[in-house]
Short mmCIF file of C-alpha atoms and ligand atoms in Angstrom, two decimals:
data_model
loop_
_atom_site.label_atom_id
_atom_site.label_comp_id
_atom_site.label_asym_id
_atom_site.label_seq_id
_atom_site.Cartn_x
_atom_site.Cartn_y
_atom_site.Cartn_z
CA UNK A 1 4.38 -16.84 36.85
CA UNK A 2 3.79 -16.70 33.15
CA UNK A 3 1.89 -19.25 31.32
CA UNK A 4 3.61 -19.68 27.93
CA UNK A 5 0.16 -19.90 26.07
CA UNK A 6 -0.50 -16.45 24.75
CA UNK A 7 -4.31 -16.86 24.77
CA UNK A 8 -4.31 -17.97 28.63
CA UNK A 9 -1.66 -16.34 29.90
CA UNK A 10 -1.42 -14.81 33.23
CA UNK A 11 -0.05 -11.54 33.22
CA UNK A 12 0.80 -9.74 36.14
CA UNK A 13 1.60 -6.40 35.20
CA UNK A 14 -1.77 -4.68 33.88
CA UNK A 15 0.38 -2.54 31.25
CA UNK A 16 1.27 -5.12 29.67
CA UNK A 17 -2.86 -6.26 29.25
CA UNK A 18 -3.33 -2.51 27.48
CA UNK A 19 -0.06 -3.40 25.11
CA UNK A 20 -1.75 -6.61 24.30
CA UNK A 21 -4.63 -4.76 23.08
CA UNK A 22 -3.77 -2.00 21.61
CA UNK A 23 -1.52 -4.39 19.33
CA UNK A 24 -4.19 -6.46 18.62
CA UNK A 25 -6.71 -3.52 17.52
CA UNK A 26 -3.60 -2.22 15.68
CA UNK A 27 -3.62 -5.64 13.63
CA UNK A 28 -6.96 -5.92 13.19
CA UNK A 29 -6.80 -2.09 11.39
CA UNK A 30 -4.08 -3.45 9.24
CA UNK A 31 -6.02 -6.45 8.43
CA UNK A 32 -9.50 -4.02 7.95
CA UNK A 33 -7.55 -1.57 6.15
CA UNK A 34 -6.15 -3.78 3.50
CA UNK A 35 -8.90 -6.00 2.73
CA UNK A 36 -10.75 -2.40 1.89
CA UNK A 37 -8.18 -1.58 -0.05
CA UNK A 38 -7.26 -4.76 -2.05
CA UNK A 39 -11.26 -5.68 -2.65
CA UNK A 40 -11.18 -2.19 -3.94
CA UNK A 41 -8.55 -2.97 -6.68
CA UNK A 42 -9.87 -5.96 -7.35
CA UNK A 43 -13.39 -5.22 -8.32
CA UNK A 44 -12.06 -2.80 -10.51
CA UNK A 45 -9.73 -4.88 -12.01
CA UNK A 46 -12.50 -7.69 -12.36
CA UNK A 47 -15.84 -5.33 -12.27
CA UNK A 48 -19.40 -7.36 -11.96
CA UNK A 49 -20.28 -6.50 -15.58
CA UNK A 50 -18.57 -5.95 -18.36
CA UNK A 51 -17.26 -8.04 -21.66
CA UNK A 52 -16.85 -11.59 -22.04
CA UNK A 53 -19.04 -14.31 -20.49
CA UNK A 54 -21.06 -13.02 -17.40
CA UNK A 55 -21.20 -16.83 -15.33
CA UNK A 56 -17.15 -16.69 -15.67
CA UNK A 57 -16.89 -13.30 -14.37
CA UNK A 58 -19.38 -13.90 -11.77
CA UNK A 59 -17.67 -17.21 -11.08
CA UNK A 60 -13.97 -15.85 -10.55
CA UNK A 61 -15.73 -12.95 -8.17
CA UNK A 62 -17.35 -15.78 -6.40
CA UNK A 63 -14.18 -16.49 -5.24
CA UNK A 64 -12.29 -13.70 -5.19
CA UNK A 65 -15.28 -11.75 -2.64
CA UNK A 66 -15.75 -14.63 -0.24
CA UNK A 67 -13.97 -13.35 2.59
CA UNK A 68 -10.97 -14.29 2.50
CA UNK A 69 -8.44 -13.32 5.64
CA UNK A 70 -5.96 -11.69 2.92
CA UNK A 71 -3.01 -12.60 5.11
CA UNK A 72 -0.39 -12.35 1.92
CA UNK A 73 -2.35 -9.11 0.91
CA UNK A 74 -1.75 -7.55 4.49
CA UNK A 75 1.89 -9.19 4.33
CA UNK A 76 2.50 -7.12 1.47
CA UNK A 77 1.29 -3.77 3.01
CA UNK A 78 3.24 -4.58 6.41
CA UNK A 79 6.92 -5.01 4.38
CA UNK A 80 6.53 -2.14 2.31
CA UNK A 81 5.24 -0.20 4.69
CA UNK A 82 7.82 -0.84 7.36
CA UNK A 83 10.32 0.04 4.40
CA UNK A 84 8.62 2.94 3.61
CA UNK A 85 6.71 2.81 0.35
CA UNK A 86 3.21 4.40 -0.19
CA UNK A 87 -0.26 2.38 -0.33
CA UNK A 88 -0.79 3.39 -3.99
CA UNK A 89 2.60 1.86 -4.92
CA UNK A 90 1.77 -1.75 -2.90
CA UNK A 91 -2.03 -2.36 -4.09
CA UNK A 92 -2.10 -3.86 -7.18
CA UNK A 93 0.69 -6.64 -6.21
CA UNK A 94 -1.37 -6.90 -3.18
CA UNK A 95 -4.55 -7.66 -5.38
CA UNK A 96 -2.25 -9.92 -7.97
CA UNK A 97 -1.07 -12.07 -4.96
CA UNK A 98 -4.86 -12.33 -3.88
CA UNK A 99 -6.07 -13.46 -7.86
CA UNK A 100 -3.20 -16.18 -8.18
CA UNK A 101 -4.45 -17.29 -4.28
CA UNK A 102 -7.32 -17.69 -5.18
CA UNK A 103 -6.79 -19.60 -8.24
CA UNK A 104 -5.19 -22.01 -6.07
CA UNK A 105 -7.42 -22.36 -3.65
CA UNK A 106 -10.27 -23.02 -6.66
CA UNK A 107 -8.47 -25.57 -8.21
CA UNK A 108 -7.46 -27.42 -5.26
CA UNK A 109 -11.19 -27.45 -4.31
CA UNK A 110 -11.90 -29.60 -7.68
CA UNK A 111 -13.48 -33.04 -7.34
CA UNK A 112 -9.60 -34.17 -9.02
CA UNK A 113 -7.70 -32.84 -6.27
CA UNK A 114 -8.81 -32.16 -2.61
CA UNK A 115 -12.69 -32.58 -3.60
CA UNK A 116 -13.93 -30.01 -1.18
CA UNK A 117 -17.91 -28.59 -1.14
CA UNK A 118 -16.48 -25.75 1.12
CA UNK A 119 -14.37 -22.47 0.80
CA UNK A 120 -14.16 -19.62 2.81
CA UNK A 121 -17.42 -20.32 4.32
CA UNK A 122 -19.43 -20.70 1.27
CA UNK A 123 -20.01 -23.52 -1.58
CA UNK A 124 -16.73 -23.72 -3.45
CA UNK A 125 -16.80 -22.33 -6.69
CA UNK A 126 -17.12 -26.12 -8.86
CA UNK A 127 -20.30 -26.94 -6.62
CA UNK A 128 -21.82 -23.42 -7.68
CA UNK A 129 -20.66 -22.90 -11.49
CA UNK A 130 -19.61 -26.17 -12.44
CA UNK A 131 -16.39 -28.00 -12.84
CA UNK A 132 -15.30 -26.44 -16.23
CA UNK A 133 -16.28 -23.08 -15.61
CA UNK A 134 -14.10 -23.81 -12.33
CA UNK A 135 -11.05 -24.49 -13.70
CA UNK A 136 -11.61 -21.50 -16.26
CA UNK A 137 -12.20 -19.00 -13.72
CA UNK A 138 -8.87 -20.39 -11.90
CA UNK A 139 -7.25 -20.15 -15.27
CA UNK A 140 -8.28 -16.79 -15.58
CA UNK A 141 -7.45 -15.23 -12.68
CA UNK A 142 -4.07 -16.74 -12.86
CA UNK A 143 -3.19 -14.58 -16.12
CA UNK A 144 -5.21 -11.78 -15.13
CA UNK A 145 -2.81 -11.25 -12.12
CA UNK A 146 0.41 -10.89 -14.35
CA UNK A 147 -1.27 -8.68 -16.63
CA UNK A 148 -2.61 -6.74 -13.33
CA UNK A 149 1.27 -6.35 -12.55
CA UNK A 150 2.58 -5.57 -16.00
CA UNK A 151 -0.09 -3.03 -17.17
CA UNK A 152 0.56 -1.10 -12.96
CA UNK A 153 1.46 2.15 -14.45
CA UNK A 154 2.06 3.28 -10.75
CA UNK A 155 5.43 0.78 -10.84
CA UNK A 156 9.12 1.40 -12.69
CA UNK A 157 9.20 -0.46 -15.73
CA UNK A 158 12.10 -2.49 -13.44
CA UNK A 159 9.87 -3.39 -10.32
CA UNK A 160 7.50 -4.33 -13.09
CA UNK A 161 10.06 -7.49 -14.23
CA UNK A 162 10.86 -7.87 -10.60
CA UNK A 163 7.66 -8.56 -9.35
CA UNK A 164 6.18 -10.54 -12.42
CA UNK A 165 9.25 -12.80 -12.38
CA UNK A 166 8.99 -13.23 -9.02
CA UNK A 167 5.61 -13.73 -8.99
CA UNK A 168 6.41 -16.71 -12.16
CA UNK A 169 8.79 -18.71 -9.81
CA UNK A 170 6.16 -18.13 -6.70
CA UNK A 171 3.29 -19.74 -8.74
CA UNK A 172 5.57 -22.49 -10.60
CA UNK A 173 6.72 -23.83 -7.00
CA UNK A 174 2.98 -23.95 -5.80
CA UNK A 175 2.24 -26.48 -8.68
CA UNK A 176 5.57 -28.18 -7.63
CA UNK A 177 4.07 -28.70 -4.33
CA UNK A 178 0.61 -29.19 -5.12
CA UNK A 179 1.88 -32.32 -7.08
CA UNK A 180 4.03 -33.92 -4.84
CA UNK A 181 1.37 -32.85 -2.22
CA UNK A 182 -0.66 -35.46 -4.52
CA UNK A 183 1.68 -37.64 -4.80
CA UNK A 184 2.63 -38.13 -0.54
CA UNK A 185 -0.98 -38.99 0.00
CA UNK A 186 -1.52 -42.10 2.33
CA UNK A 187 2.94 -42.23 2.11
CA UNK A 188 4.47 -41.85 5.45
CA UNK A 189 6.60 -38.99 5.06
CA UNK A 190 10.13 -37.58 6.87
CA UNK A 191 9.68 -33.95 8.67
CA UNK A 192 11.88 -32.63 6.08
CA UNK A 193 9.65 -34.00 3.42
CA UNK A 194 7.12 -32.40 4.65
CA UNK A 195 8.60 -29.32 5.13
CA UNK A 196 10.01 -29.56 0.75
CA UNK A 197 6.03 -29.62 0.19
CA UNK A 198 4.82 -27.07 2.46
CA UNK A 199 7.73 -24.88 0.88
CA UNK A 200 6.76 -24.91 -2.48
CA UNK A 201 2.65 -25.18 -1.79
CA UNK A 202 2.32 -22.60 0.15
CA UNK A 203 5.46 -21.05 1.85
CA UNK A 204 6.57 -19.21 -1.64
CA UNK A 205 3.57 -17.45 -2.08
CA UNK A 206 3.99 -16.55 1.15
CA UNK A 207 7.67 -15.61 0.82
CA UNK A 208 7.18 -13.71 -2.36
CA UNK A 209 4.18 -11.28 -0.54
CA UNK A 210 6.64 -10.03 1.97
CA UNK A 211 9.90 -9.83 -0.81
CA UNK A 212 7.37 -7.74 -3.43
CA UNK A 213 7.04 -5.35 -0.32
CA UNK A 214 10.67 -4.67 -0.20
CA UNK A 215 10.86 -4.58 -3.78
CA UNK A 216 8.33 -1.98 -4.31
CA UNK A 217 10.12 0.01 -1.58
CA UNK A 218 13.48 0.02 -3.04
CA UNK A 219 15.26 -2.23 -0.46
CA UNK A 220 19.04 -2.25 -0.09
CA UNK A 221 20.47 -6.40 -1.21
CA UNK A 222 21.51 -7.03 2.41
CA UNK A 223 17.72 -5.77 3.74
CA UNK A 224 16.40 -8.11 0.73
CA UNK A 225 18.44 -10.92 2.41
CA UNK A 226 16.72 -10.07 6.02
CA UNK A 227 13.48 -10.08 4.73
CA UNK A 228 13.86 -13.71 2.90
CA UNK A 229 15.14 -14.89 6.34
CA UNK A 230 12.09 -13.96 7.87
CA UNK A 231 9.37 -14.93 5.19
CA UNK A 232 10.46 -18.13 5.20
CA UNK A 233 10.11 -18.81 8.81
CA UNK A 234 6.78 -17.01 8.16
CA UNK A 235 5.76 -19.06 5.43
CA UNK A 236 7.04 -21.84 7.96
CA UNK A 237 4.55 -20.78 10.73
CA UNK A 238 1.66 -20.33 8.67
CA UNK A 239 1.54 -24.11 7.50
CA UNK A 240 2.32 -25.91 10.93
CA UNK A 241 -0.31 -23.43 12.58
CA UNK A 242 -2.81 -24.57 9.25
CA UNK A 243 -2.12 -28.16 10.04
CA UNK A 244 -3.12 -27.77 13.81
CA UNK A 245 -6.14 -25.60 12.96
CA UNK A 246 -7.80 -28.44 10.69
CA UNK A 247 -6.98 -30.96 13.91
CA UNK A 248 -8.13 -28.23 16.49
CA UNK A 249 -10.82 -26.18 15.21
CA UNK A 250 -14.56 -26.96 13.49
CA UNK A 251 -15.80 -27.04 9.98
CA UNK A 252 -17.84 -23.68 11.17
CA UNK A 253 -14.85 -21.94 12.55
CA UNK A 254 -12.56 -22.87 9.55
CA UNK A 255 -15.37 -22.22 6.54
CA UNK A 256 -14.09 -24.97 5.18
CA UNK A 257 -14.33 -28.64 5.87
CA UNK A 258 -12.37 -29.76 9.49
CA UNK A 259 -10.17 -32.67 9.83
CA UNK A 260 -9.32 -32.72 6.26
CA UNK A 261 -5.48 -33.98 6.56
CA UNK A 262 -6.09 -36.84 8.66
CA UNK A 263 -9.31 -38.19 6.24
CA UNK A 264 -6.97 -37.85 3.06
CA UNK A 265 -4.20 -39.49 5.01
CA UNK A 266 -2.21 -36.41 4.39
CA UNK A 267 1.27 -36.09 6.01
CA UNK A 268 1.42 -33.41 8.74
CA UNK A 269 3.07 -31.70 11.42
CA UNK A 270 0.66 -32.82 14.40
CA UNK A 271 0.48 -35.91 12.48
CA UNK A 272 4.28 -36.59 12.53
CA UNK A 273 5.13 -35.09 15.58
CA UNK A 274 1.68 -34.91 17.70
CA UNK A 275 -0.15 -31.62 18.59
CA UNK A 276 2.14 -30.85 21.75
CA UNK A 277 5.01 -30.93 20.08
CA UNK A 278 4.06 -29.37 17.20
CA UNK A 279 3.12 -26.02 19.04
CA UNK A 280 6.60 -26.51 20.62
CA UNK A 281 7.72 -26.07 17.17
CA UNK A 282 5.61 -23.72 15.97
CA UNK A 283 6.65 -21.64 19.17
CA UNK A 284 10.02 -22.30 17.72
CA UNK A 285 10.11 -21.02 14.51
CA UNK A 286 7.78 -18.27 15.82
CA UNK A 287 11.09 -17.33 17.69
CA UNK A 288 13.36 -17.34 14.58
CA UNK A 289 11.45 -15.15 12.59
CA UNK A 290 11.56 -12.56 15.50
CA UNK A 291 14.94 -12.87 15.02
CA UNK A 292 14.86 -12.38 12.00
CA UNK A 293 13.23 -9.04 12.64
CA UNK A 294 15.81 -7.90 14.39
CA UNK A 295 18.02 -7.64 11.56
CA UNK A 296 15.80 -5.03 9.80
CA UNK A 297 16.90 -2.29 11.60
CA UNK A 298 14.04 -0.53 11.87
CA UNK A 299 10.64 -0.56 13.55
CA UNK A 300 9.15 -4.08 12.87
CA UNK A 301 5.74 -3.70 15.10
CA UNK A 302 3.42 -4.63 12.22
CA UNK A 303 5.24 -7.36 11.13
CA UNK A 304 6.03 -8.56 14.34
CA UNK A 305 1.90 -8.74 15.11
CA UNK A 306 1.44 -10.59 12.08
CA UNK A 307 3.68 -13.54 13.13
CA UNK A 308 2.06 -13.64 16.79
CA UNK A 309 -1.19 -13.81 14.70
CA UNK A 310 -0.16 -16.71 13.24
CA UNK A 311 1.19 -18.36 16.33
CA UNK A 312 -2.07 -18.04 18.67
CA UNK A 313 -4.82 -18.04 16.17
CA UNK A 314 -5.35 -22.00 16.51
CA UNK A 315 -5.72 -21.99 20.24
C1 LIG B 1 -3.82 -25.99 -7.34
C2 LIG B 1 -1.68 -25.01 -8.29
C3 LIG B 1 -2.49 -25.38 -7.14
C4 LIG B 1 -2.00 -25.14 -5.94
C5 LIG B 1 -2.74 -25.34 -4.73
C6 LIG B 1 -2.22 -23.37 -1.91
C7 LIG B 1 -2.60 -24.68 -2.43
C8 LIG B 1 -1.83 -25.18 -3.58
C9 LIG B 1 -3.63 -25.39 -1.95
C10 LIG B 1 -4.48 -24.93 -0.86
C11 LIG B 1 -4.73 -26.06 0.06
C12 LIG B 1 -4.50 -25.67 1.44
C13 LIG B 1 -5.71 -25.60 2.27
C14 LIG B 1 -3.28 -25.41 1.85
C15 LIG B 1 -2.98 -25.04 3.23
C16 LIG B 1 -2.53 -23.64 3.39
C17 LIG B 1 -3.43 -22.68 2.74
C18 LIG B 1 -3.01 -22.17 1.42
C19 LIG B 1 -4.54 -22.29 3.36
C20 LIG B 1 -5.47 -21.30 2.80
O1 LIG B 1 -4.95 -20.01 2.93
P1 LIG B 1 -5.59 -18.94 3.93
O2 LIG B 1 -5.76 -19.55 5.28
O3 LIG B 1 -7.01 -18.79 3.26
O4 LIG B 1 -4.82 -17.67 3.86
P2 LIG B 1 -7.96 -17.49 3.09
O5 LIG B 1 -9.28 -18.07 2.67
O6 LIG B 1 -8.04 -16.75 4.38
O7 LIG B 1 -7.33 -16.67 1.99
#
C-alpha cells in the first residue's frame, strides 16, 4: 500500500526507489547548474568594483549573492529548454528575473513593510547598509534588469519587446499585490481573496519565468497557451507550499524569520483552511499542473521535477 506522502512513502517496487533518485539528482543538477550560470551573469552585469558609489554596489550584491534557491531562474532554463532553446539565449532573462526578485524581496524586508532582520539566511540588506541605501539598491536593481534585457544582444530585437513588456506587467502586478497584501493585514479574508493577492505578489513573477522560456524558444500561440495553464498552477503551488513552510518549518531552516503570517495576522492558506487541508489542496493543484504538462507534447521531465519540488519540500 502506498502512503500518499511523497517523503514517507512506502514503495514496494525498488525501481521505482532508483527513479526517485535519479530524478532528484537530476533536479538538483538543474538547480546547481543554473545558479552557476545566472550568478555568473549577474556579477558581470553588477561586478564588485567599478563606477558609481561602492556601499550601493556592494549593497545590491549583498542581496543578489545570498543564496538564493533561484527557483524562477531554474524555471526559466526548464521551459526553454524543454522547447528547445540554447543556455546562451535564456541567461540574461534568467539573471533579470533574479535582479527584479530580489528587489522585491529587499523592499519587503523594510522596517515600512514586513520589517524583517532576516533574508536568505543572512541580515537583510536595511539592517546591514541602512534603510535608504536599501530602498536604492532595490531601486536599482529594478531598472538595471530592463536594461539587462534591452541591451541582450544575444535576443531578436522582437523577443527583446516581448520579454521587457512582459517583464513591465510581471513587476506592476507584484506592487498590486504587495499593496493589497498591506492592506488584508489583520482582515479576515475569502480563499479567493487570497488567491487575487498571491496572484499578483508572487504568482506573475512566477508565471512570466516559465512564459519568457517559451518566448525565447520561439513557441507556437497554442504551446504559449499550455504553458500559461501550467505556470499558473505553478505559481499556485509555490505560495500555498510558502504559507505551510513558515507554519511548518524553523527560522534556521527557512533563513528567514518562521511563523511570520500568523504574527502579522496575515491571511493564509493553512490559516483559512488548516494545514491538512491545505496539503490536500496543494496535492490538488499539484495535479492540475501535471495536467497541464500533458498538453505540451513533448518531454516535460524537468518541469515535471520542479512542481514535485514544490509539493514535498515543506514536509
Ligand atoms: C515590495 C514590490 C514589492 C513586492 C514584494 C514577492 C514579494 C512582493 C514579497 C516577498 C514576501 C514573501 C516572503 C512572499 C512569499 C513568496 C516569496 C516571494 C518567497 C520568497 O521567494 P523564494 O522562496 O526565495 O524563491 P529565495 O530566497 O529562494 O529566492
Amino acid at each position: 500500500m502506498a502512503v500518499d506522502n511523497q517523503k514517507h512513502r512506502k514503495i514496494d517496487n525498488p525501481n521505482a526507489i532508483n527513479d526517485n533518485h535519479s530524478r532528484m539528482s537530476e533536479l538538483k543538477d538543474l538547480f546547481d547548474e543554473v545558479s552557476r550560470q545566472v550568478n555568473a551573469e549577474l556579477d558581470w552585469l553588477i561586478p564588485a568594483h567599478g563606477s558609481g558609489p561602492q556601499n550601493l554596489r556592494d549593497a545590491m550584491r549583498w542581496s543578489l549573492f545570498a543564496g538564493g534557491k533561484h527557483f524562477r531562474p531554474a524555471l526559466v532554463f526548464a521551459v526553454g529548454r524543454t522547447f528547445g532553446a540554447d543556455d546562451e539565449q535564456l541567461v540574461r532573462t534568467a539573471a533579470a528575473i533574479e535582479m527584479i526578485h530580489t528587489y522585491s524581496l529587499i523592499h519587503d524586508d523594510l522596517p515600512s513593510m514586513d520589517d524583517d532582520d532576516l533574508r536568505r539566511g543572512r541580515e537583510t540588506c536595511h539592517k546591514r547598509f541602512g534603510e535608504a541605501t536599501a530602498i536604492l539598491a532595490g531601486d536599482a536593481l529594478q531598472v538595471l534588469s530592463f536594461q539587462a534585457i534591452g541591451e541582450e544582444e544575444r535576443l531578436s530585437e522582437w523577443k527583446r519587446i516581448k520579454l521587457l513588456s512582459g517583464l513591465a506587467r510581471a513587476a506592476a502586478k507584484m506592487v498590486v499585490g504587495q499593496q493589497l497584501d498591506l492592506e488584508a493585514e489583520g482582515k479576515p479574508l475569502s480563499l479567493k481573496e487570497i488567491e487575487n493577492i498571491h496572484t499578483n505578489k508572487t504568482g506573475a513573477l512566477i508565471e512570466f519565468s516559465a512564459y519568457a522560456g517559451a518566448v525565447i524558444a520561439e513557441v507556437s500561440d497554442e504551446k504559449l497557451t499550455a504553458v500559461s495553464e501550467f505556470a499558473s498552477k505553478l505559481g499556485l503551488l509555490f505560495q500555498i507550499t510558502d504559507d505551510l513552510l513558515d507554519r511548518t518549518q524553523t527560522t534556521e531552516q527557512l533563513g528567514k524569520t518562521a511563523g511570520k503570517d500568523v504574527a502579522a495576522g496575515k491571511a493564509t492558506y493553512p490559516g483559512n483552511l488548516g494545514i491538512e487541508e491545505t496539503r490536500a489542496f496543494a496535492r490538488e493543484i499539484y495535479d492540475e499542473a501535471k495536467s497541464a504538462l500533458a498538453k505540451f507534447d513533448c518531454s516535460t521531465r524537468s518541469l515535471e521535477d520542479l512542481s514535485t519540488f514544490l509539493l514535498t519540500r515543506y514536509s
